[in-house]
Amino acid sequence: MNHRSFAATAALLLVTACASTPPAPANAADGVLVGANGMTLYTFDKDAAGSGKSSCNGGCATNWPPLAAAAGAAASGDWSVIARDDGTRQWAFKGKPLYFWAKDQKPGDRTGDGFNKVWQLARP
């Protein structure tokens, strides 16, 4: 293989690898996970890590909207997808489902941290 052919092959492999790695469903900002909208994400102490299940449904999910996963979303690294009781899908980080807090008004708000002593900031 000549130098030019090797360089082209290496570039193609790099592009393919980057294209096949989907973006994370959330990002870290100021030590916590935030959704694509910049809003803080939380975990619920009543959710058992790795159970593939959310304990926050119905009215709870109205106040604590889940971080929704699209139909084609797939697990990758620390990220997994769980099926909710209502048939929708939700992202989980290190096995813990992730939620927004309806009372947070703007990116950077963290008003749900410690709520009822069972809601915690989601940390990377």
PDB file of C-alpha atoms in Angstrom:
ATOM      1  CA  MET A   1       0.000   0.000   0.000  1.00  0.00           C
ATOM      2  CA  ASN A   2       1.490   3.335  -0.960  1.00  0.00           C
ATOM      3  CA  HIS A   3       1.510   6.388   1.312  1.00  0.00           C
ATOM      4  CA  ARG A   4      -1.340   8.144  -0.521  1.00  0.00           C
ATOM      5  CA  SER A   5      -3.545   5.027  -0.419  1.00  0.00           C
ATOM      6  CA  PHE A   6      -2.799   4.505   3.293  1.00  0.00           C
ATOM      7  CA  ALA A   7      -3.684   8.127   4.123  1.00  0.00           C
ATOM      8  CA  ALA A   8      -6.954   7.897   2.196  1.00  0.00           C
ATOM      9  CA  THR A   9      -7.882   4.649   3.938  1.00  0.00           C
ATOM     10  CA  ALA A  10      -7.061   6.091   7.371  1.00  0.00           C
ATOM     11  CA  ALA A  11      -9.144   9.202   6.673  1.00  0.00           C
ATOM     12  CA  LEU A  12     -12.085   7.075   5.517  1.00  0.00           C
ATOM     13  CA  LEU A  13     -11.914   4.933   8.664  1.00  0.00           C
ATOM     14  CA  LEU A  14     -11.851   8.043  10.862  1.00  0.00           C
ATOM     15  CA  VAL A  15     -14.857   9.580   9.104  1.00  0.00           C
ATOM     16  CA  THR A  16     -16.761   6.288   9.318  1.00  0.00           C
ATOM     17  CA  ALA A  17     -16.014   5.920  13.034  1.00  0.00           C
ATOM     18  CA  CYS A  18     -17.117   9.485  13.768  1.00  0.00           C
ATOM     19  CA  ALA A  19     -20.264   9.150  11.698  1.00  0.00           C
ATOM     20  CA  SER A  20     -21.286   5.935  13.442  1.00  0.00           C
ATOM     21  CA  THR A  21     -20.966   7.351  16.976  1.00  0.00           C
ATOM     22  CA  PRO A  22     -24.290   8.999  17.815  1.00  0.00           C
ATOM     23  CA  PRO A  23     -24.234  12.130  19.939  1.00  0.00           C
ATOM     24  CA  ALA A  24     -24.937  11.684  23.648  1.00  0.00           C
ATOM     25  CA  PRO A  25     -28.558  12.443  24.592  1.00  0.00           C
ATOM     26  CA  ALA A  26     -27.340  14.940  27.219  1.00  0.00           C
ATOM     27  CA  ASN A  27     -24.221  16.946  28.002  1.00  0.00           C
ATOM     28  CA  ALA A  28     -22.334  17.955  31.120  1.00  0.00           C
ATOM     29  CA  ALA A  29     -22.525  21.611  32.188  1.00  0.00           C
ATOM     30  CA  ASP A  30     -21.295  22.987  35.506  1.00  0.00           C
ATOM     31  CA  GLY A  31     -20.984  19.489  36.967  1.00  0.00           C
ATOM     32  CA  VAL A  32     -24.455  18.209  36.056  1.00  0.00           C
ATOM     33  CA  LEU A  33     -26.143  16.607  33.069  1.00  0.00           C
ATOM     34  CA  VAL A  34     -28.357  18.838  30.951  1.00  0.00           C
ATOM     35  CA  GLY A  35     -30.631  18.074  28.038  1.00  0.00           C
ATOM     36  CA  ALA A  36     -30.179  19.468  24.536  1.00  0.00           C
ATOM     37  CA  ASN A  37     -32.367  22.388  25.685  1.00  0.00           C
ATOM     38  CA  GLY A  38     -29.827  23.229  28.414  1.00  0.00           C
ATOM     39  CA  MET A  39     -32.227  22.266  31.203  1.00  0.00           C
ATOM     40  CA  THR A  40     -30.958  20.371  34.253  1.00  0.00           C
ATOM     41  CA  LEU A  41     -31.548  16.628  34.475  1.00  0.00           C
ATOM     42  CA  TYR A  42     -32.363  14.696  37.649  1.00  0.00           C
ATOM     43  CA  THR A  43     -32.453  11.145  38.977  1.00  0.00           C
ATOM     44  CA  PHE A  44     -35.125   9.625  41.212  1.00  0.00           C
ATOM     45  CA  ASP A  45     -33.957   7.639  44.260  1.00  0.00           C
ATOM     46  CA  LYS A  46     -36.871   5.196  43.851  1.00  0.00           C
ATOM     47  CA  ASP A  47     -35.540   4.084  40.437  1.00  0.00           C
ATOM     48  CA  ALA A  48     -33.324   1.023  40.837  1.00  0.00           C
ATOM     49  CA  ALA A  49     -30.178   1.480  38.722  1.00  0.00           C
ATOM     50  CA  GLY A  50     -30.029  -1.029  35.902  1.00  0.00           C
ATOM     51  CA  SER A  51     -33.610  -2.244  36.352  1.00  0.00           C
ATOM     52  CA  GLY A  52     -34.663  -0.888  32.965  1.00  0.00           C
ATOM     53  CA  LYS A  53     -37.736   0.598  34.616  1.00  0.00           C
ATOM     54  CA  SER A  54     -38.973   4.003  35.778  1.00  0.00           C
ATOM     55  CA  SER A  55     -40.837   4.381  39.068  1.00  0.00           C
ATOM     56  CA  CYS A  56     -42.097   7.839  38.036  1.00  0.00           C
ATOM     57  CA  ASN A  57     -45.267   7.506  35.972  1.00  0.00           C
ATOM     58  CA  GLY A  58     -48.622   9.291  35.625  1.00  0.00           C
ATOM     59  CA  GLY A  59     -48.758  12.494  37.686  1.00  0.00           C
ATOM     60  CA  CYS A  60     -45.147  12.049  38.724  1.00  0.00           C
ATOM     61  CA  ALA A  61     -44.065  12.135  35.065  1.00  0.00           C
ATOM     62  CA  THR A  62     -46.115  15.304  34.551  1.00  0.00           C
ATOM     63  CA  ASN A  63     -44.012  17.072  37.188  1.00  0.00           C
ATOM     64  CA  TRP A  64     -40.819  15.211  36.235  1.00  0.00           C
ATOM     65  CA  PRO A  65     -40.903  14.786  32.445  1.00  0.00           C
ATOM     66  CA  PRO A  66     -38.630  11.967  31.281  1.00  0.00           C
ATOM     67  CA  LEU A  67     -35.697  12.613  28.947  1.00  0.00           C
ATOM     68  CA  ALA A  68     -37.407  11.080  25.919  1.00  0.00           C
ATOM     69  CA  ALA A  69     -35.570   8.678  23.625  1.00  0.00           C
ATOM     70  CA  ALA A  70     -36.620   8.478  19.985  1.00  0.00           C
ATOM     71  CA  ALA A  71     -37.861   5.181  18.562  1.00  0.00           C
ATOM     72  CA  GLY A  72     -34.527   4.470  16.865  1.00  0.00           C
ATOM     73  CA  ALA A  73     -32.343   5.463  19.843  1.00  0.00           C
ATOM     74  CA  ALA A  74     -29.831   2.823  20.914  1.00  0.00           C
ATOM     75  CA  ALA A  75     -27.723   2.266  24.012  1.00  0.00           C
ATOM     76  CA  SER A  76     -24.089   3.355  23.836  1.00  0.00           C
ATOM     77  CA  GLY A  77     -21.469   3.438  26.586  1.00  0.00           C
ATOM     78  CA  ASP A  78     -23.029   4.700  29.838  1.00  0.00           C
ATOM     79  CA  TRP A  79     -26.297   5.485  28.026  1.00  0.00           C
ATOM     80  CA  SER A  80     -29.222   3.066  27.862  1.00  0.00           C
ATOM     81  CA  VAL A  81     -32.855   3.269  26.823  1.00  0.00           C
ATOM     82  CA  ILE A  82     -35.718   1.999  28.967  1.00  0.00           C
ATOM     83  CA  ALA A  83     -39.345   1.311  28.073  1.00  0.00           C
ATOM     84  CA  ARG A  84     -41.802   3.270  30.209  1.00  0.00           C
ATOM     85  CA  ASP A  85     -45.180   2.036  31.464  1.00  0.00           C
ATOM     86  CA  ASP A  86     -46.954   4.231  28.881  1.00  0.00           C
ATOM     87  CA  GLY A  87     -44.965   2.659  26.023  1.00  0.00           C
ATOM     88  CA  THR A  88     -42.654   5.624  25.446  1.00  0.00           C
ATOM     89  CA  ARG A  89     -38.885   5.347  25.728  1.00  0.00           C
ATOM     90  CA  GLN A  90     -36.572   7.169  28.115  1.00  0.00           C
ATOM     91  CA  TRP A  91     -32.826   7.712  28.369  1.00  0.00           C
ATOM     92  CA  ALA A  92     -30.940   6.417  31.388  1.00  0.00           C
ATOM     93  CA  PHE A  93     -27.369   7.248  32.416  1.00  0.00           C
ATOM     94  CA  LYS A  94     -25.408   4.522  34.182  1.00  0.00           C
ATOM     95  CA  GLY A  95     -28.691   2.660  34.563  1.00  0.00           C
ATOM     96  CA  LYS A  96     -30.610   5.545  36.179  1.00  0.00           C
ATOM     97  CA  PRO A  97     -33.529   7.068  34.214  1.00  0.00           C
ATOM     98  CA  LEU A  98     -33.233  10.822  33.652  1.00  0.00           C
ATOM     99  CA  TYR A  99     -35.882  13.491  34.160  1.00  0.00           C
ATOM    100  CA  PHE A 100     -36.447  17.223  33.845  1.00  0.00           C
ATOM    101  CA  TRP A 101     -38.247  19.184  36.603  1.00  0.00           C
ATOM    102  CA  ALA A 102     -41.330  21.085  35.434  1.00  0.00           C
ATOM    103  CA  LYS A 103     -40.633  23.979  37.827  1.00  0.00           C
ATOM    104  CA  ASP A 104     -37.184  24.738  36.407  1.00  0.00           C
ATOM    105  CA  GLN A 105     -37.803  27.801  34.236  1.00  0.00           C
ATOM    106  CA  LYS A 106     -34.514  28.369  32.423  1.00  0.00           C
ATOM    107  CA  PRO A 107     -31.200  26.654  31.699  1.00  0.00           C
ATOM    108  CA  GLY A 108     -29.090  26.552  34.843  1.00  0.00           C
ATOM    109  CA  ASP A 109     -32.074  26.280  37.231  1.00  0.00           C
ATOM    110  CA  ARG A 110     -31.646  23.437  39.733  1.00  0.00           C
ATOM    111  CA  THR A 111     -34.747  23.865  41.860  1.00  0.00           C
ATOM    112  CA  GLY A 112     -35.539  20.132  41.888  1.00  0.00           C
ATOM    113  CA  ASP A 113     -32.337  19.103  43.675  1.00  0.00           C
ATOM    114  CA  GLY A 114     -33.256  17.402  46.947  1.00  0.00           C
ATOM    115  CA  PHE A 115     -37.010  17.722  46.313  1.00  0.00           C
ATOM    116  CA  ASN A 116     -38.841  15.463  48.787  1.00  0.00           C
ATOM    117  CA  LYS A 117     -35.388  14.053  49.597  1.00  0.00           C
ATOM    118  CA  VAL A 118     -35.695  11.673  46.606  1.00  0.00           C
ATOM    119  CA  TRP A 119     -34.714  13.800  43.584  1.00  0.00           C
ATOM    120  CA  GLN A 120     -31.047  14.452  42.861  1.00  0.00           C
ATOM    121  CA  LEU A 121     -29.033  16.307  40.258  1.00  0.00           C
ATOM    122  CA  ALA A 122     -27.854  13.921  37.552  1.00  0.00           C
ATOM    123  CA  ARG A 123     -24.062  14.033  37.540  1.00  0.00           C
ATOM    124  CA  PRO A 124     -21.682  12.824  34.847  1.00  0.00           C
TER     125      PRO A 124
END
